[in-house]
CSV table of C-alpha atoms in Angstrom, one decimal:
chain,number,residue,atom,x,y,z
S,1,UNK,CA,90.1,77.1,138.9
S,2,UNK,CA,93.1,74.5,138.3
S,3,UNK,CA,91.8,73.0,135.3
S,4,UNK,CA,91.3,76.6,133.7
S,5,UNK,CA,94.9,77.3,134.9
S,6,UNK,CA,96.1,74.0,133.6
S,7,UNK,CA,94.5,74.9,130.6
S,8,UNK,CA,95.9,78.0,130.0
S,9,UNK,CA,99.4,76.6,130.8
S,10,UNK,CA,99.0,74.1,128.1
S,11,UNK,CA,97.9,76.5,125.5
S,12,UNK,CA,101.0,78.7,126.5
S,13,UNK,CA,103.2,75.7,125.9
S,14,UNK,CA,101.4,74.7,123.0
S,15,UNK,CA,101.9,78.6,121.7
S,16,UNK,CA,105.4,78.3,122.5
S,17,UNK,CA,106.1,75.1,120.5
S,18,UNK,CA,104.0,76.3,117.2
S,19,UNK,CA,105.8,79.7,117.6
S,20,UNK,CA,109.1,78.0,117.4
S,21,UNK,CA,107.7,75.9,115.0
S,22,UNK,CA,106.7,78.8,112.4
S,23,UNK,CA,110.4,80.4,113.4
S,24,UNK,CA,112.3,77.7,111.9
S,25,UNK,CA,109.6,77.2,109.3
S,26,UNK,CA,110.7,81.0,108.0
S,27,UNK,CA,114.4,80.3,108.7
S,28,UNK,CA,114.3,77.4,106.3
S,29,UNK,CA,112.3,79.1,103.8
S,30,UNK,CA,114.7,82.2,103.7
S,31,UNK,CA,117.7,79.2,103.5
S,32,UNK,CA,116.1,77.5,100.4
S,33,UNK,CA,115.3,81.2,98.3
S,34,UNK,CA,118.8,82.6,99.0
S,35,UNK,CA,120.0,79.0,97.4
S,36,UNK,CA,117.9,79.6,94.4
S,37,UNK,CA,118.6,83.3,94.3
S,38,UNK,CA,122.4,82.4,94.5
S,39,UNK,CA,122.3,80.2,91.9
S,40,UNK,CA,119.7,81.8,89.7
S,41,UNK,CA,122.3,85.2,89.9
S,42,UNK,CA,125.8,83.6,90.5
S,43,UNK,CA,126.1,80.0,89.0
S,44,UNK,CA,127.8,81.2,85.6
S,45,UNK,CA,130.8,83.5,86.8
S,46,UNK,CA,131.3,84.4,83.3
S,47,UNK,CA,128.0,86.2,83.1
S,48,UNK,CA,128.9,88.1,86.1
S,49,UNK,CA,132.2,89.3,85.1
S,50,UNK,CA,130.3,90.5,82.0
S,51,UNK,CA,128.1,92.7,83.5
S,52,UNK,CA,130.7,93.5,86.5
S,53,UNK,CA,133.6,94.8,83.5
S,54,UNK,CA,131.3,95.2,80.3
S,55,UNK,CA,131.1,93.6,77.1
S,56,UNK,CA,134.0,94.9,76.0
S,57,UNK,CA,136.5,93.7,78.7
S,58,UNK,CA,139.0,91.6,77.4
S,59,UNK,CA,139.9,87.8,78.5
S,60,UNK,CA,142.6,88.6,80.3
S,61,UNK,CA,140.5,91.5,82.1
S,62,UNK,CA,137.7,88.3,82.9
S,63,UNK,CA,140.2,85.7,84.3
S,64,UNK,CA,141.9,87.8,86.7
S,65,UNK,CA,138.5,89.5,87.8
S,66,UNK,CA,136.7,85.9,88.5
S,67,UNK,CA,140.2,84.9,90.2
S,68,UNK,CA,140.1,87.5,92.1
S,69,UNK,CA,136.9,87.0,93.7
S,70,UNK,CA,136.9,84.0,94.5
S,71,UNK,CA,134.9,82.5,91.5
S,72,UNK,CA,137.1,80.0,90.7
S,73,UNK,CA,136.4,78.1,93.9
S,74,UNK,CA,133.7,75.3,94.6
S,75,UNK,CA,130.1,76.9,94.2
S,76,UNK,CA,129.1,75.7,97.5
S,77,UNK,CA,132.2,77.5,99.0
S,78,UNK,CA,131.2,80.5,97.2
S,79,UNK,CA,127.7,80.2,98.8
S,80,UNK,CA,128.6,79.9,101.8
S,81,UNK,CA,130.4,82.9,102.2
S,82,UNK,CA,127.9,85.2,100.0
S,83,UNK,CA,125.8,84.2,102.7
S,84,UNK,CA,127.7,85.0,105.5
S,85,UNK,CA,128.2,88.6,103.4
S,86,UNK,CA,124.1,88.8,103.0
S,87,UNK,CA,123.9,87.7,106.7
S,88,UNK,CA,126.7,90.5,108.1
S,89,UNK,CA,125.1,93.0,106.0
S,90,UNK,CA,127.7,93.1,103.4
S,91,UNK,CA,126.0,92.8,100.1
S,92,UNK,CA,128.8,93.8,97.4
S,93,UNK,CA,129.3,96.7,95.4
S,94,UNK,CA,126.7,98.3,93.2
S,95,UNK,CA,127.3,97.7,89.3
S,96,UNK,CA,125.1,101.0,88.6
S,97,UNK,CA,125.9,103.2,91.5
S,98,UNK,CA,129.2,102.4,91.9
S,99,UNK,CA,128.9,102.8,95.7
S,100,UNK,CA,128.1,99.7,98.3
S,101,UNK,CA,124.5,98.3,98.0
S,102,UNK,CA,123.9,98.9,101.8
S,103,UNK,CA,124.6,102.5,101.2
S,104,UNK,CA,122.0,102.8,98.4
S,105,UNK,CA,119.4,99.9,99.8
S,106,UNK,CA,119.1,101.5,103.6
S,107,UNK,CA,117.5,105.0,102.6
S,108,UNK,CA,115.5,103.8,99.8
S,109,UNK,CA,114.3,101.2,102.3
S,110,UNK,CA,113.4,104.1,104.7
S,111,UNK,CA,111.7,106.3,102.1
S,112,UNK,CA,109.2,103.0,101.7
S,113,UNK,CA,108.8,102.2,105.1
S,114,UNK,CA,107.5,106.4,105.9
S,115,UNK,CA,105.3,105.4,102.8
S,116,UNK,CA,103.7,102.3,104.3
S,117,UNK,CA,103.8,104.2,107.9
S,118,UNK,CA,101.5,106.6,106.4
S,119,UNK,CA,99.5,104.6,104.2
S,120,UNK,CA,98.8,101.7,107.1
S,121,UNK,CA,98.1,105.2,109.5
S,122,UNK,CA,95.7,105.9,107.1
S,123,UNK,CA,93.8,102.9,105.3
S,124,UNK,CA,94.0,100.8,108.3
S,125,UNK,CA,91.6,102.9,110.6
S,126,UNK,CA,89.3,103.9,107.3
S,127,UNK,CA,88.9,100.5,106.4
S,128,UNK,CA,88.1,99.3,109.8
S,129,UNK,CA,85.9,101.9,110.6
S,130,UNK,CA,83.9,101.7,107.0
S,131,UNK,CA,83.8,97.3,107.4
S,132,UNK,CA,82.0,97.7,110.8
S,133,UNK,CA,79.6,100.4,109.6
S,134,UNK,CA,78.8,98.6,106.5
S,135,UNK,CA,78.9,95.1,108.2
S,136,UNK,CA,77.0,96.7,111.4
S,137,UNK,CA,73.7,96.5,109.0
S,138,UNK,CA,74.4,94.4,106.2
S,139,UNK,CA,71.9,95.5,102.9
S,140,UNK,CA,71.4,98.8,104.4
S,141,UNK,CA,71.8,102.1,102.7
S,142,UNK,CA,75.3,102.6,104.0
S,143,UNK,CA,76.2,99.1,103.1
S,144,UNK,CA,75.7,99.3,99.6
S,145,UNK,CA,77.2,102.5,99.3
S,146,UNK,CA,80.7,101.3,101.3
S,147,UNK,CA,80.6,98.1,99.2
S,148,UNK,CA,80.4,99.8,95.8
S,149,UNK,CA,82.7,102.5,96.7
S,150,UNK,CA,85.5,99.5,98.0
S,151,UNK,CA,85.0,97.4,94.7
S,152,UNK,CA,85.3,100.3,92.7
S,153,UNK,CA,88.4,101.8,94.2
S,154,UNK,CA,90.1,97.7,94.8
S,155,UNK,CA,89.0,97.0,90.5
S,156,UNK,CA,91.2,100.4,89.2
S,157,UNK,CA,95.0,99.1,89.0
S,158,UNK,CA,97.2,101.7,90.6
S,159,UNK,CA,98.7,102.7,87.0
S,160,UNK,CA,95.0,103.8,86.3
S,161,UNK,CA,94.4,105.6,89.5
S,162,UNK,CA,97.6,107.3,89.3
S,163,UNK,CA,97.1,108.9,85.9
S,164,UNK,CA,93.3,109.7,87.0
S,165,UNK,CA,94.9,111.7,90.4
S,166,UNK,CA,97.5,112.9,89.0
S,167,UNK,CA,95.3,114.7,86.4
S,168,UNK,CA,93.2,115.9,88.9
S,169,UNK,CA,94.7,117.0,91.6
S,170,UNK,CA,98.3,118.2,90.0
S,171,UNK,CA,97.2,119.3,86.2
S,172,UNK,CA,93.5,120.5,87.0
S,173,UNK,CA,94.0,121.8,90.8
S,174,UNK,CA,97.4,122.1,91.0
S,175,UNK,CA,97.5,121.5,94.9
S,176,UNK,CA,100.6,118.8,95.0
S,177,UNK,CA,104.0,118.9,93.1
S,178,UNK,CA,104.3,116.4,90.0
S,179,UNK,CA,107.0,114.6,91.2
S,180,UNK,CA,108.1,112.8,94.6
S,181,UNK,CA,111.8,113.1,94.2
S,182,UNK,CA,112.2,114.9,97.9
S,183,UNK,CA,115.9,116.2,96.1
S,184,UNK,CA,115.5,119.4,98.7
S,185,UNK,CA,114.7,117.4,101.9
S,186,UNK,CA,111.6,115.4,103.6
S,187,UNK,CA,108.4,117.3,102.0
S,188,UNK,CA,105.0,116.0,103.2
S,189,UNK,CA,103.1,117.7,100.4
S,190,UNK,CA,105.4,115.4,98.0
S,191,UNK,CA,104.1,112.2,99.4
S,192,UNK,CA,100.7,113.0,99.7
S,193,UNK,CA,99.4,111.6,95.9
S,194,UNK,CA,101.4,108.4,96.0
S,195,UNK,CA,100.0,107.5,99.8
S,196,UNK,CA,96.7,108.6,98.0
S,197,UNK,CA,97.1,105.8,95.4
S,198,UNK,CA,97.9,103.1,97.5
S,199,UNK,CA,95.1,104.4,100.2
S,200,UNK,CA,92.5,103.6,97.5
S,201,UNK,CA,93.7,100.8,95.9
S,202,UNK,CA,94.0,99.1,99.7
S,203,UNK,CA,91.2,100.5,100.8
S,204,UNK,CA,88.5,98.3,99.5
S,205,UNK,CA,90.4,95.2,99.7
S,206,UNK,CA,90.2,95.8,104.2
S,207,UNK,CA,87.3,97.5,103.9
S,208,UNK,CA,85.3,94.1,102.3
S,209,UNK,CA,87.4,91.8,104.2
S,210,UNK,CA,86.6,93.8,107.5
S,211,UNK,CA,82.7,93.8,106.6
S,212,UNK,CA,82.3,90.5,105.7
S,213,UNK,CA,83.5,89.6,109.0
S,214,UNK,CA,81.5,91.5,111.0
S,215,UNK,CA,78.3,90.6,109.6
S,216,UNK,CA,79.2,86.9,110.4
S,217,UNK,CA,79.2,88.5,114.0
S,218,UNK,CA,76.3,90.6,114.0
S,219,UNK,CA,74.5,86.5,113.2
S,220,UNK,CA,76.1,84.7,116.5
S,221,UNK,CA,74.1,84.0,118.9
S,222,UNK,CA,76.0,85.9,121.4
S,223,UNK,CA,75.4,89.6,119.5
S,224,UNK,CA,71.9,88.6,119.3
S,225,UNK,CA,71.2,87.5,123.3
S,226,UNK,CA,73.4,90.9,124.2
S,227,UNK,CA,70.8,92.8,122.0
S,228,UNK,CA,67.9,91.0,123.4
S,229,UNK,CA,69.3,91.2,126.9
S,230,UNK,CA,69.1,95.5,126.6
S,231,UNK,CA,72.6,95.7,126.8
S,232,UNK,CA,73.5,99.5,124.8
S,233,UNK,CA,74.2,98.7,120.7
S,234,UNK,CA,77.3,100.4,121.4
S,235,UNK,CA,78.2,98.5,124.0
S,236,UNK,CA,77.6,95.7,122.4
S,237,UNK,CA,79.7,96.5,119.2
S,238,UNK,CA,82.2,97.7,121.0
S,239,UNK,CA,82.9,94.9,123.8
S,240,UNK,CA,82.0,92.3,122.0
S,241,UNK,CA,81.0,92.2,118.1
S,242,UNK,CA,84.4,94.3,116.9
S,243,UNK,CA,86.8,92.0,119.1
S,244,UNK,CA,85.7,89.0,117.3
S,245,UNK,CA,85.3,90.4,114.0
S,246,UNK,CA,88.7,91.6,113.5
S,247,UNK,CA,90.0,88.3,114.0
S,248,UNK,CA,89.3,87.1,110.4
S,249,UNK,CA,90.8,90.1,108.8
S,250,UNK,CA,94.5,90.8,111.1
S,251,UNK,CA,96.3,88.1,108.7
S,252,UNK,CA,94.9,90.5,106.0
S,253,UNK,CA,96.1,94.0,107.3
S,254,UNK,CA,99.1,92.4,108.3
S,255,UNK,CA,100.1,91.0,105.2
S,256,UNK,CA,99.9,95.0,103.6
S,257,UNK,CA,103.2,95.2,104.3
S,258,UNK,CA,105.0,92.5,102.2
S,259,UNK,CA,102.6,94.4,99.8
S,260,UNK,CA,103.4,98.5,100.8
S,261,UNK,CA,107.3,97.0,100.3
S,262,UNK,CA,107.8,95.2,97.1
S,263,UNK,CA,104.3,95.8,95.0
S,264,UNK,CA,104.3,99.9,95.4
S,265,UNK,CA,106.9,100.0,92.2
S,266,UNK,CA,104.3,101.3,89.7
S,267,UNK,CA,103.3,104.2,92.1
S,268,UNK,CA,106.9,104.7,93.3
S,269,UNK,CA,107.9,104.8,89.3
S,270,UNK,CA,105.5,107.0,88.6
S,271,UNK,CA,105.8,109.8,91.0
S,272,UNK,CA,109.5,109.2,90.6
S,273,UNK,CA,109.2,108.3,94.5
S,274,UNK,CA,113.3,107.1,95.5
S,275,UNK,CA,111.9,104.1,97.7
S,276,UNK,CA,112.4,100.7,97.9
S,277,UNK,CA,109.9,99.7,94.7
S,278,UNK,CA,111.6,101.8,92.3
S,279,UNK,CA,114.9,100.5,93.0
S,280,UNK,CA,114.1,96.9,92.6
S,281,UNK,CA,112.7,97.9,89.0
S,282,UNK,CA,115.8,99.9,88.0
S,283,UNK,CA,118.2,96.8,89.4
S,284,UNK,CA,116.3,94.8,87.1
S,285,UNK,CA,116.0,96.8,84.4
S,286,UNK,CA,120.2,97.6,84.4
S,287,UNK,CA,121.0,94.0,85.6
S,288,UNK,CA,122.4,95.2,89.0
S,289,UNK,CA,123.0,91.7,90.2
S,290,UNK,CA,124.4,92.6,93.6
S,291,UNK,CA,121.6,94.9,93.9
S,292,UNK,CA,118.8,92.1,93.0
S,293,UNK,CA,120.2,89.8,95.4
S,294,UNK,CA,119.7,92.0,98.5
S,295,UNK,CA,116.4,93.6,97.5
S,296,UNK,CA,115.4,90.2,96.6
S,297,UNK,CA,116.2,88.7,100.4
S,298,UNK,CA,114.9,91.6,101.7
S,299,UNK,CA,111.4,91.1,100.3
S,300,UNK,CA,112.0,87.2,101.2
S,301,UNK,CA,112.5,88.7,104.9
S,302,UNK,CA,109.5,90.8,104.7
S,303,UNK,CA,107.2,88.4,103.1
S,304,UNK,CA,108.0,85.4,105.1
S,305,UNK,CA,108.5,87.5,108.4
S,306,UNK,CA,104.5,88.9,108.0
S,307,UNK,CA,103.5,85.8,107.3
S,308,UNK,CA,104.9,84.5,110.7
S,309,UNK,CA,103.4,87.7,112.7
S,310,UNK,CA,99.9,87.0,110.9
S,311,UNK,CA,100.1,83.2,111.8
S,312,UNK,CA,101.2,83.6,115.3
S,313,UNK,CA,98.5,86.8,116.1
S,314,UNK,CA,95.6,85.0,114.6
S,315,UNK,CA,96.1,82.2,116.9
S,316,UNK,CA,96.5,84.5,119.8
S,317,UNK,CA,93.5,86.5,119.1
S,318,UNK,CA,91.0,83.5,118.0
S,319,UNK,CA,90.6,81.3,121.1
S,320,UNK,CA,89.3,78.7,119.3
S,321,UNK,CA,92.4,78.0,117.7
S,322,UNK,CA,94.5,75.0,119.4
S,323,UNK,CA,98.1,74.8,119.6
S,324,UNK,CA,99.6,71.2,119.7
């Protein structure tokens, strides 16, 4: 009993150190990008004052904007305290909206985030529930019919899918509106087709990942000596096969979300959906530098933050793993 609670102290303190270890690993990696995204955006003042006052600002209009914002100072100087802006929340002035980028990034950043939240609520429990079935009896009927239903849906980009759904179910049926815009106010029905989209497209991806694993289960030798033992199939799937087969996959479903954020900007685009996809496109395509920078740390945040989660919850959940 004290060398299983010795061991289980040492794998806490072990956890603690590689959690901490993984924290500072994401805290210099969000360090270094906003460097290069700082320098990629802001190194030449004079093509910021261009794009701040136009192309047909005069001299004089240039040399008394960049003095007055500071961009006649050192660039490290500068950096330091567009950081401490980005770090504060305070991420300039929009060159297209003419409004502060917090106030236009914070509800498109919503609208995204009740996207994902119904996509994951959605493709998560689907895809788990299809990977066990098909996994449960790998070659089987319902095997073959999962895994040709996920590779089909995972192979047709979302561009494709969207034009096919949006024929179907809003030209040929006419059950959802054309358009996502939500200009009256939250409406369910107008998010249904682009959560449809991304449902399929994610689907199969989970949905393989999910039963791949759980065949390598239903092999171990413990499935196999519950089985033999009597013990319920139910029982056995339950309490011990799906524990262990969802190990494999959590880094997976967890990293959806850098995904659901940043990669949703042809659906978001296409059903005109105001989220956080669609404004990263229009930044880029109107050269909203002050825009680009925050979308582009958030994403950084995102991406680097899930990556962290899915590193620290598969050690947690696989026993096998050591922490030293």
């Amino acid at each position: 009993m004290d060398q299983q609670a010795m061991r289980c102290r040492m794998r806490g303190v072990g956890m603690t150190r590689f959690i901490l270890r993984r924290l500072m690993l994401m805290v210099l990696t969000m360090l270094v990008v906003s460097i290069l995204t700082y320098l990629l955006l802001e190194i030449n003042g004079y093509s910021v004052v261009v794009k701040v006052l136009g192309p047909y600002s005069t001299d004089e209009q240039r040399v008394l904007w960049l003095e007055a914002n500071g961009y006649n100072r050192p660039v490290w100087e500068r950096y330091l305290t567009w950081l401490g802006g980005m770090v504060t929340g305070d991420f300039g002035q929009s060159l297209k909206y003419r409004a502060p980028v917090s106030d236009v990034l914070w509800p498109r950043l919503a609208n995204t985030g009740i996207l994902a939240a119904t996509v994951f609520a959605v493709m998560i429990p689907l895809s788990i529930v299809a990977g066990v079935l098909a996994g449960m009896k790998e070659g089987g009927a319902l095997d073959r019919v999962i895994s040709l239903f996920s590779i089909v849906t995972t192979s047709v980009p979302e561009f494709a899918s969207s034009v096919l759904l949006a024929f179907v179910f809003i030209l040929l049926l006419g059950w959802f509106p054309a358009t996502s815009t939500m200009s009256n106010g939250f409406d369910p029905l107008q998010l249904v087709m682009p959560a449809m989209v991304l449902i399929l497209f994610g689907f199969g991806y989970v949905a393989r990942m999910m039963r791949a694993s759980m065949a390598e289960v239903m092999q171990s030798n413990y499935v196999r000596t519950a089985i033999l033992k009597g013990m319920p199939f139910r029982r056995v799937i339950l309490l011990h096969a799906l524990r262990n087969a969802l190990i494999a996959p959590f880094a997976v479903i967890v990293l959806q979300i850098n995904w659901l954020l940043s990669g949703v900007i042809v659906v978001e685009f296409f059903f005109a959906y105001r989220g956080f996809g669609a404004l990263l496109l229009e930044s880029s395509l109107t050269q909203d530098i002050f825009m680009l920078q925050a979308c582009a740390m958030i994403s950084v945040i995102v991406a680097v933050g899930t990556q962290t989660i899915a590193d620290v919850g598969y050690g947690m959940l696989n026993p096998r793993v050591r922490f030293t």
